[in-house]
C-alpha cells in the first residue's frame, strides 16, 4: 500500500468530519457527537419502562406528542453503572429516521474541530462498533471519541420512536 496515498485519504476523511461537536462524558471518557444531530438537552427524568427491552433501554418519554426511547449509553457501552444525579442529562437526538434520547453523565461544551484536530481511531476491541467511531478529536489536552451517533442509533437493535 502506498503510504502517501494512505495519508491523503486520512486527510480527506478528517476534513469531511471537521465541524462542531457536542462533548459529553460517560465515566472518565469524553465523547463528541455532531451538533447538527442534537435537538435539545434535558434534565434526566424517569421514563416509562418497556417490557422485554434491552437493559440499556430505560424506557420511553412523551416529548411534545412524540414517544421517544431513552437509552443509557453507560449500559450500552458496558461502562460501570453511574448514579443519576443533578449533572445527568438526556441528549435528544433528531436523526433522519427517528428521535431518540441518550442518557450521559454530563454535557461539557460545543467544540469546533478542524481537520488538523481529528485523527483516525486505532482499530481496537471495544464495546462500540469501530464503524461507529468517526475518529479522535483533540483540542489542547482533551481527547474526544467522535461517534457516528446516527450509525450507532440506526443499528437494528435500537428501538424506534413513534408519534
Short mmCIF file of C-alpha atoms in Angstrom, two decimals:
data_model
loop_
_atom_site.label_atom_id
_atom_site.label_comp_id
_atom_site.label_asym_id
_atom_site.label_seq_id
_atom_site.Cartn_x
_atom_site.Cartn_y
_atom_site.Cartn_z
CA UNK A 1 0.00 0.00 0.00
CA UNK A 2 1.28 3.44 -0.91
CA UNK A 3 1.95 5.31 2.36
CA UNK A 4 1.42 8.84 0.95
CA UNK A 5 -1.87 7.77 -0.63
CA UNK A 6 -2.97 6.42 2.77
CA UNK A 7 -2.07 9.75 4.41
CA UNK A 8 -4.01 11.76 1.83
CA UNK A 9 -7.11 9.57 2.24
CA UNK A 10 -6.83 10.06 6.02
CA UNK A 11 -6.65 13.84 5.50
CA UNK A 12 -9.73 13.75 3.24
CA UNK A 13 -11.57 11.69 5.84
CA UNK A 14 -10.59 14.10 8.64
CA UNK A 15 -11.68 17.09 6.53
CA UNK A 16 -15.08 15.52 5.94
CA UNK A 17 -15.54 15.16 9.70
CA UNK A 18 -14.49 18.67 10.65
CA UNK A 19 -17.22 20.73 12.29
CA UNK A 20 -18.93 21.39 15.61
CA UNK A 21 -19.32 18.59 18.15
CA UNK A 22 -21.21 18.47 21.42
CA UNK A 23 -18.92 16.91 24.00
CA UNK A 24 -20.24 14.75 26.82
CA UNK A 25 -18.87 12.42 29.48
CA UNK A 26 -19.50 8.78 30.25
CA UNK A 27 -17.39 7.91 33.28
CA UNK A 28 -13.81 9.01 32.63
CA UNK A 29 -14.21 9.16 28.82
CA UNK A 30 -15.23 12.16 26.79
CA UNK A 31 -17.21 11.71 23.57
CA UNK A 32 -18.31 14.00 20.78
CA UNK A 33 -21.37 13.93 18.53
CA UNK A 34 -22.16 16.22 15.62
CA UNK A 35 -24.07 19.21 16.95
CA UNK A 36 -26.46 19.11 13.97
CA UNK A 37 -27.86 15.79 15.27
CA UNK A 38 -28.77 17.33 18.66
CA UNK A 39 -32.36 18.55 19.03
CA UNK A 40 -32.19 19.53 22.71
CA UNK A 41 -30.62 18.76 26.07
CA UNK A 42 -32.90 17.97 29.00
CA UNK A 43 -32.50 17.12 32.64
CA UNK A 44 -32.82 13.43 33.49
CA UNK A 45 -36.32 12.30 34.39
CA UNK A 46 -37.76 8.83 34.96
CA UNK A 47 -39.18 7.13 31.89
CA UNK A 48 -41.90 4.54 31.33
CA UNK A 49 -40.36 1.05 31.25
CA UNK A 50 -40.89 -1.15 28.20
CA UNK A 51 -41.40 -4.91 28.55
CA UNK A 52 -38.64 -7.10 27.06
CA UNK A 53 -36.45 -4.09 26.17
CA UNK A 54 -32.66 -4.49 26.39
CA UNK A 55 -31.16 -3.36 29.73
CA UNK A 56 -29.74 -0.15 28.21
CA UNK A 57 -33.24 0.97 27.11
CA UNK A 58 -34.52 2.75 30.21
CA UNK A 59 -37.96 3.28 28.72
CA UNK A 60 -39.83 5.95 26.79
CA UNK A 61 -40.94 9.54 27.42
CA UNK A 62 -43.62 11.62 25.76
CA UNK A 63 -41.87 14.64 24.27
CA UNK A 64 -44.49 17.04 22.90
CA UNK A 65 -46.56 14.18 21.46
CA UNK A 66 -43.65 12.04 20.23
CA UNK A 67 -42.85 8.85 22.15
CA UNK A 68 -39.06 8.86 22.47
CA UNK A 69 -36.98 5.85 23.57
CA UNK A 70 -34.40 6.73 26.25
CA UNK A 71 -31.12 4.80 26.14
CA UNK A 72 -28.47 4.77 28.87
CA UNK A 73 -25.19 4.99 26.98
CA UNK A 74 -23.24 3.79 30.03
CA UNK A 75 -25.11 0.49 29.86
CA UNK A 76 -24.90 0.39 26.05
CA UNK A 77 -21.12 0.80 26.21
CA UNK A 78 -20.71 -1.61 29.17
CA UNK A 79 -19.46 1.15 31.49
CA UNK A 80 -19.78 0.82 35.24
CA UNK A 81 -23.24 1.89 36.35
CA UNK A 82 -23.19 5.53 37.37
CA UNK A 83 -25.57 7.29 39.70
CA UNK A 84 -28.24 9.57 38.29
CA UNK A 85 -27.56 12.99 39.77
CA UNK A 86 -28.05 16.68 39.04
CA UNK A 87 -25.41 16.53 36.26
CA UNK A 88 -27.04 13.59 34.47
CA UNK A 89 -28.66 14.76 31.25
CA UNK A 90 -30.60 13.38 28.32
CA UNK A 91 -29.47 14.47 24.88
CA UNK A 92 -32.42 14.33 22.48
CA UNK A 93 -31.15 13.41 19.03
CA UNK A 94 -33.02 14.11 15.82
CA UNK A 95 -31.80 11.55 13.35
CA UNK A 96 -33.07 11.03 9.82
CA UNK A 97 -35.44 8.21 10.69
CA UNK A 98 -36.04 8.67 14.42
CA UNK A 99 -35.91 10.75 17.57
CA UNK A 100 -34.07 9.12 20.46
CA UNK A 101 -32.75 10.26 23.85
CA UNK A 102 -29.39 9.23 25.25
CA UNK A 103 -28.51 9.44 28.96
CA UNK A 104 -24.99 10.70 29.65
CA UNK A 105 -23.13 11.67 32.82
CA UNK A 106 -22.75 15.32 31.81
CA UNK A 107 -22.51 17.63 28.82
CA UNK A 108 -19.33 19.68 28.56
CA UNK A 109 -19.46 22.12 25.66
CA UNK A 110 -19.56 22.57 21.90
CA UNK A 111 -16.16 22.27 20.26
CA UNK A 112 -15.14 23.31 16.77
CA UNK A 113 -12.84 20.64 15.32
CA UNK A 114 -10.79 21.25 12.20
CA UNK A 115 -9.24 18.50 10.10
CA UNK A 116 -5.98 19.14 11.98
CA UNK A 117 -7.73 18.21 15.26
CA UNK A 118 -9.08 14.85 14.02
CA UNK A 119 -7.19 11.57 13.82
CA UNK A 120 -8.29 8.13 12.72
CA UNK A 121 -9.10 5.95 15.73
CA UNK A 122 -7.00 2.80 16.12
CA UNK A 123 -8.84 -0.41 15.33
CA UNK A 124 -9.21 -1.95 18.80
CA UNK A 125 -11.68 -4.25 20.50
CA UNK A 126 -14.30 -2.24 22.39
CA UNK A 127 -17.99 -2.17 23.32
CA UNK A 128 -18.53 0.31 20.47
CA UNK A 129 -18.60 -0.99 16.91
CA UNK A 130 -15.49 0.51 15.25
CA UNK A 131 -17.59 1.57 12.26
CA UNK A 132 -19.46 3.92 14.65
CA UNK A 133 -16.29 5.78 15.67
CA UNK A 134 -15.54 8.67 13.32
CA UNK A 135 -12.14 9.35 14.84
CA UNK A 136 -10.40 11.02 17.75
CA UNK A 137 -10.64 14.75 18.19
CA UNK A 138 -8.04 16.58 20.21
CA UNK A 139 -8.05 20.15 21.48
CA UNK A 140 -5.32 21.04 23.95
CA UNK A 141 -5.05 18.17 26.41
CA UNK A 142 -8.62 16.92 25.73
CA UNK A 143 -9.27 13.84 23.62
CA UNK A 144 -12.79 13.19 22.31
CA UNK A 145 -14.01 9.90 20.89
CA UNK A 146 -16.09 11.11 17.95
CA UNK A 147 -19.17 8.96 17.49
CA UNK A 148 -21.21 8.32 14.37
CA UNK A 149 -24.32 8.62 16.51
CA UNK A 150 -26.64 8.09 13.57
CA UNK A 151 -24.91 4.82 12.67
CA UNK A 152 -24.95 3.76 16.31
CA UNK A 153 -28.63 4.60 16.77
CA UNK A 154 -29.85 3.11 13.49
CA UNK A 155 -28.49 -0.35 14.11
CA UNK A 156 -31.21 -2.99 14.02
CA UNK A 157 -31.21 -3.46 17.81
CA UNK A 158 -32.26 0.13 18.55
CA UNK A 159 -35.92 0.88 19.25
CA UNK A 160 -37.84 3.38 17.13
CA UNK A 161 -39.70 6.45 18.34
CA UNK A 162 -43.34 6.76 17.37
CA UNK A 163 -45.81 9.61 17.15
#
